[in-house]
Amino acid sequence: MFLDTLLARNPALADAAAELHRSGAIPPDTYVMDLDAVEANAALLAAEAERLGLTLWFVVKQFGRNPELIKAIARHIPKFAAIDPPEARILHDAGARAGNLGHLVQIPHRQLPELLAWRPETVTVFDLANARAVSDAARELGFVQDVLIRLEGAPGAVYPGQEGGVPLDSLDAFAAEVEQLDGIRIAGVTAFPCVLCDPEDGTPRATANFELALKARELLADRGHSNLKLSAPSATSTASLPLLASLGATHGEPGHALTGTTPLHAVDPGQPETPAYVYVTEVAHTLADGRPAVYGGGFYPRAGIKEALLPRTGTRLTVLDSPAENIDYYRLLEASPEARAGDTALLAFRTQIFVTRSNVAVVAGLSTGSPRLTGLYDALGRPHGPLGVPHPEVTA
């Protein structure tokens, strides 16, 4: 999906990743992240948001909740939107500030005191039970917590496993109940996804959920609430920020844009964000019919994988389809007499590293021509020793 863009825009990353694998510094099933590019992308997004009068909360699940990358991004975008408490803790421990908690996954009630003690800017609530729980926890801590009301998505505009929220036609009654809670204050609305890239040309377009959020904010304003936020997550990038601003959003939540891997980047290599990661694996064995099998672990059902590059020969081979319901022990490539067991293979595709069993290697100095490996981590941001072996303190 992104191999052409990566080789055109950031060939030094591909070269560095291949050398790290050839030298034995990293194992197969490793995403190699360009720290300099990630920070430059964060700076670019922050500048454009400031120009448009928008606020950004960054999201890190896509690149493995990595502490080095979090620190680099937070120098330009100080606050985060965390999808769940484990992610929130990693972000908080890395020094970033909580912008929005409960973003996609509601905070479990027993964990509310810990997370609210950080004084997040907002907490997203999906229903009255969660609103009451947040109110009770905040009151116990001695303050009033701002909350965003999550809207139930429009029919056909919600991903399976992400259902929930307040229906627009119930919002007035819901707001009346929330206004009676003395531990929270209605600060705005959100929905997901609010923007998606057109599957044909990659252009960011508002979804029906964005319209719902706008109507919800208007209803809350009619009830007397002021200075209401509207966070419009998904596909937040330099290209989509003008759309958010023109439609009336106040907040965006960049994730894939930080690594230059939104669907728009796949079709338009000229997008300002630089591709910042490449997936490294190796040929494990060859089938009797000549198809090479590469080690898996990092493949993602919605990845849009097309080709793998074998740097030893410069060969590019088609990656064959595999059923999403199967475990990715291996992934097959088209038959080739040039592939050998142990060959490095580079791929670039859309991912969600936090749901893989992959390693994450961070490389700094590519922008100055002096790359160096600064750390090797697991998919949840925990440091590894050489060749992905966890340090004792990680497994204790």
mmCIF file of N, CA, C and O in Angstrom, residues 123-166:
data_model
loop_
_atom_site.group_PDB
_atom_site.id
_atom_site.type_symbol
_atom_site.label_atom_id
_atom_site.label_comp_id
_atom_site.label_asym_id
_atom_site.label_seq_id
_atom_site.Cartn_x
_atom_site.Cartn_y
_atom_site.Cartn_z
ATOM 1 N N VAL A 123 -13.183 13.958 29.308
ATOM 2 C CA VAL A 123 -13.436 12.520 29.324
ATOM 3 C C VAL A 123 -14.669 12.269 28.464
ATOM 4 O O VAL A 123 -15.689 12.954 28.627
ATOM 5 N N THR A 124 -14.581 11.310 27.562
ATOM 6 C CA THR A 124 -15.722 10.983 26.717
ATOM 7 C C THR A 124 -16.628 9.981 27.428
ATOM 8 O O THR A 124 -16.145 8.986 27.970
ATOM 9 N N VAL A 125 -17.926 10.243 27.405
ATOM 10 C CA VAL A 125 -18.895 9.320 28.007
ATOM 11 C C VAL A 125 -19.897 8.882 26.947
ATOM 12 O O VAL A 125 -20.338 9.675 26.120
ATOM 13 N N PHE A 126 -20.224 7.580 26.995
ATOM 14 C CA PHE A 126 -21.103 6.981 25.992
ATOM 15 C C PHE A 126 -22.557 6.905 26.452
ATOM 16 O O PHE A 126 -23.451 6.760 25.628
ATOM 17 N N ASP A 127 -22.774 6.909 27.780
ATOM 18 C CA ASP A 127 -24.138 6.738 28.280
ATOM 19 C C ASP A 127 -24.244 7.325 29.684
ATOM 20 O O ASP A 127 -23.251 7.813 30.247
ATOM 21 N N LEU A 128 -25.443 7.279 30.245
ATOM 22 C CA LEU A 128 -25.688 7.920 31.538
ATOM 23 C C LEU A 128 -24.949 7.200 32.664
ATOM 24 O O LEU A 128 -24.458 7.847 33.603
ATOM 25 N N ALA A 129 -24.838 5.878 32.600
ATOM 26 C CA ALA A 129 -24.142 5.143 33.658
ATOM 27 C C ALA A 129 -22.687 5.584 33.757
ATOM 28 O O ALA A 129 -22.154 5.778 34.861
ATOM 29 N N ASN A 130 -22.037 5.758 32.620
ATOM 30 C CA ASN A 130 -20.646 6.205 32.641
ATOM 31 C C ASN A 130 -20.537 7.668 33.048
ATOM 32 O O ASN A 130 -19.590 8.052 33.725
ATOM 33 N N ALA A 131 -21.492 8.477 32.646
ATOM 34 C CA ALA A 131 -21.484 9.875 33.068
ATOM 35 C C ALA A 131 -21.590 9.975 34.589
ATOM 36 O O ALA A 131 -20.879 10.759 35.235
ATOM 37 N N ARG A 132 -22.465 9.163 35.162
ATOM 38 C CA ARG A 132 -22.612 9.175 36.625
ATOM 39 C C ARG A 132 -21.340 8.695 37.312
ATOM 40 O O ARG A 132 -20.925 9.242 38.340
ATOM 41 N N ALA A 133 -20.705 7.671 36.740
ATOM 42 C CA ALA A 133 -19.477 7.153 37.349
ATOM 43 C C ALA A 133 -18.369 8.194 37.319
ATOM 44 O O ALA A 133 -17.633 8.364 38.303
ATOM 45 N N VAL A 134 -18.233 8.899 36.207
ATOM 46 C CA VAL A 134 -17.220 9.955 36.122
ATOM 47 C C VAL A 134 -17.536 11.065 37.113
ATOM 48 O O VAL A 134 -16.642 11.591 37.800
ATOM 49 N N SER A 135 -18.802 11.436 37.209
ATOM 50 C CA SER A 135 -19.201 12.483 38.149
ATOM 51 C C SER A 135 -18.874 12.089 39.578
ATOM 52 O O SER A 135 -18.310 12.879 40.346
ATOM 53 N N ASP A 136 -19.198 10.856 39.946
ATOM 54 C CA ASP A 136 -18.940 10.408 41.317
ATOM 55 C C ASP A 136 -17.432 10.412 41.619
ATOM 56 O O ASP A 136 -17.006 10.863 42.696
ATOM 57 N N ALA A 137 -16.632 9.923 40.672
ATOM 58 C CA ALA A 137 -15.190 9.861 40.899
ATOM 59 C C ALA A 137 -14.578 11.255 40.985
ATOM 60 O O ALA A 137 -13.718 11.521 41.831
ATOM 61 N N ALA A 138 -15.015 12.157 40.114
ATOM 62 C CA ALA A 138 -14.487 13.521 40.143
ATOM 63 C C ALA A 138 -14.880 14.237 41.435
ATOM 64 O O ALA A 138 -14.075 14.958 42.037
ATOM 65 N N ARG A 139 -16.130 14.029 41.861
ATOM 66 C CA ARG A 139 -16.581 14.659 43.105
ATOM 67 C C ARG A 139 -15.756 14.175 44.294
ATOM 68 O O ARG A 139 -15.381 14.964 45.167
ATOM 69 N N GLU A 140 -15.432 12.879 44.305
ATOM 70 C CA GLU A 140 -14.602 12.338 45.378
ATOM 71 C C GLU A 140 -13.209 12.963 45.371
ATOM 72 O O GLU A 140 -12.586 13.134 46.423
ATOM 73 N N LEU A 141 -12.727 13.310 44.169
ATOM 74 C CA LEU A 141 -11.406 13.928 44.049
ATOM 75 C C LEU A 141 -11.447 15.438 44.263
ATOM 76 O O LEU A 141 -10.397 16.082 44.298
ATOM 77 N N GLY A 142 -12.649 15.986 44.348
ATOM 78 C CA GLY A 142 -12.783 17.395 44.698
ATOM 79 C C GLY A 142 -12.796 18.371 43.550
ATOM 80 O O GLY A 142 -12.478 19.548 43.730
ATOM 81 N N PHE A 143 -13.207 17.934 42.361
ATOM 82 C CA PHE A 143 -13.283 18.882 41.246
ATOM 83 C C PHE A 143 -14.403 18.468 40.299
ATOM 84 O O PHE A 143 -15.001 17.394 40.449
ATOM 85 N N VAL A 144 -14.682 19.331 39.330
ATOM 86 C CA VAL A 144 -15.683 19.065 38.304
ATOM 87 C C VAL A 144 -14.958 18.720 37.006
ATOM 88 O O VAL A 144 -14.102 19.479 36.544
ATOM 89 N N GLN A 145 -15.295 17.570 36.432
ATOM 90 C CA GLN A 145 -14.624 17.093 35.216
ATOM 91 C C GLN A 145 -15.420 17.453 33.960
ATOM 92 O O GLN A 145 -16.617 17.193 33.880
ATOM 93 N N ASP A 146 -14.761 18.059 32.979
ATOM 94 C CA ASP A 146 -15.384 18.308 31.682
ATOM 95 C C ASP A 146 -15.548 16.994 30.929
ATOM 96 O O ASP A 146 -14.625 16.159 30.906
ATOM 97 N N VAL A 147 -16.712 16.808 30.296
ATOM 98 C CA VAL A 147 -16.951 15.595 29.521
ATOM 99 C C VAL A 147 -17.409 15.934 28.107
ATOM 100 O O VAL A 147 -18.032 16.969 27.857
ATOM 101 N N LEU A 148 -17.038 15.039 27.178
ATOM 102 C CA LEU A 148 -17.567 15.067 25.825
ATOM 103 C C LEU A 148 -18.618 13.972 25.714
ATOM 104 O O LEU A 148 -18.409 12.849 26.182
ATOM 105 N N ILE A 149 -19.732 14.283 25.100
ATOM 106 C CA ILE A 149 -20.773 13.293 24.867
ATOM 107 C C ILE A 149 -20.515 12.620 23.530
ATOM 108 O O ILE A 149 -20.404 13.286 22.489
ATOM 109 N N ARG A 150 -20.365 11.314 23.567
ATOM 110 C CA ARG A 150 -20.188 10.545 22.338
ATOM 111 C C ARG A 150 -21.553 10.302 21.710
ATOM 112 O O ARG A 150 -22.475 9.818 22.378
ATOM 113 N N LEU A 151 -21.696 10.653 20.437
ATOM 114 C CA LEU A 151 -22.958 10.452 19.717
ATOM 115 C C LEU A 151 -23.006 9.055 19.118
ATOM 116 O O LEU A 151 -21.993 8.545 18.633
ATOM 117 N N GLU A 152 -24.158 8.443 19.177
ATOM 118 C CA GLU A 152 -24.344 7.189 18.455
ATOM 119 C C GLU A 152 -24.168 7.450 16.971
ATOM 120 O O GLU A 152 -24.716 8.414 16.416
ATOM 121 N N GLY A 153 -23.393 6.595 16.297
ATOM 122 C CA GLY A 153 -23.086 6.815 14.895
ATOM 123 C C GLY A 153 -24.292 6.640 13.988
ATOM 124 O O GLY A 153 -25.284 5.978 14.331
ATOM 125 N N ALA A 154 -24.200 7.240 12.814
ATOM 126 C CA ALA A 154 -25.248 7.077 11.806
ATOM 127 C C ALA A 154 -25.272 5.637 11.308
ATOM 128 O O ALA A 154 -24.248 4.947 11.326
ATOM 129 N N PRO A 155 -26.415 5.137 10.867
ATOM 130 C CA PRO A 155 -26.485 3.767 10.341
ATOM 131 C C PRO A 155 -25.460 3.538 9.233
ATOM 132 O O PRO A 155 -25.335 4.343 8.307
ATOM 133 N N GLY A 156 -24.712 2.455 9.356
ATOM 134 C CA GLY A 156 -23.704 2.136 8.356
ATOM 135 C C GLY A 156 -22.410 2.907 8.487
ATOM 136 O O GLY A 156 -21.498 2.733 7.670
ATOM 137 N N ALA A 157 -22.298 3.754 9.504
ATOM 138 C CA ALA A 157 -21.114 4.599 9.649
ATOM 139 C C ALA A 157 -20.365 4.313 10.942
ATOM 140 O O ALA A 157 -19.666 5.180 11.466
ATOM 141 N N VAL A 158 -20.523 3.098 11.473
ATOM 142 C CA VAL A 158 -19.851 2.703 12.706
ATOM 143 C C VAL A 158 -19.138 1.376 12.466
ATOM 144 O O VAL A 158 -19.702 0.465 11.858
ATOM 145 N N TYR A 159 -17.903 1.256 12.936
ATOM 146 C CA TYR A 159 -17.170 0.005 12.808
ATOM 147 C C TYR A 159 -17.694 -1.024 13.813
ATOM 148 O O TYR A 159 -17.989 -0.675 14.956
ATOM 149 N N PRO A 160 -17.786 -2.286 13.413
ATOM 150 C CA PRO A 160 -18.161 -3.329 14.376
ATOM 151 C C PRO A 160 -17.188 -3.351 15.555
ATOM 152 O O PRO A 160 -15.979 -3.196 15.388
ATOM 153 N N GLY A 161 -17.735 -3.526 16.750
ATOM 154 C CA GLY A 161 -16.905 -3.505 17.947
ATOM 155 C C GLY A 161 -16.718 -2.124 18.534
ATOM 156 O O GLY A 161 -16.086 -1.967 19.577
ATOM 157 N N GLN A 162 -17.252 -1.088 17.859
ATOM 158 C CA GLN A 162 -17.125 0.281 18.348
ATOM 159 C C GLN A 162 -18.497 0.931 18.533
ATOM 160 O O GLN A 162 -18.622 2.158 18.510
ATOM 161 N N GLU A 163 -19.507 0.115 18.722
ATOM 162 C CA GLU A 163 -20.856 0.654 18.886
ATOM 163 C C GLU A 163 -20.977 1.388 20.221
ATOM 164 O O GLU A 163 -20.261 1.104 21.171
ATOM 165 N N GLY A 164 -21.921 2.293 20.275
ATOM 166 C CA GLY A 164 -22.203 2.995 21.526
ATOM 167 C C GLY A 164 -22.337 4.480 21.319
ATOM 168 O O GLY A 164 -21.932 5.034 20.299
ATOM 169 N N GLY A 165 -22.917 5.138 22.305
ATOM 170 C CA GLY A 165 -23.110 6.570 22.226
ATOM 171 C C GLY A 165 -24.565 6.950 22.428
ATOM 172 O O GLY A 165 -25.454 6.097 22.493
ATOM 173 N N VAL A 166 -24.808 8.228 22.518
ATOM 174 C CA VAL A 166 -26.141 8.757 22.768
ATOM 175 C C VAL A 166 -26.829 9.058 21.441
ATOM 176 O O VAL A 166 -26.287 9.820 20.628
#
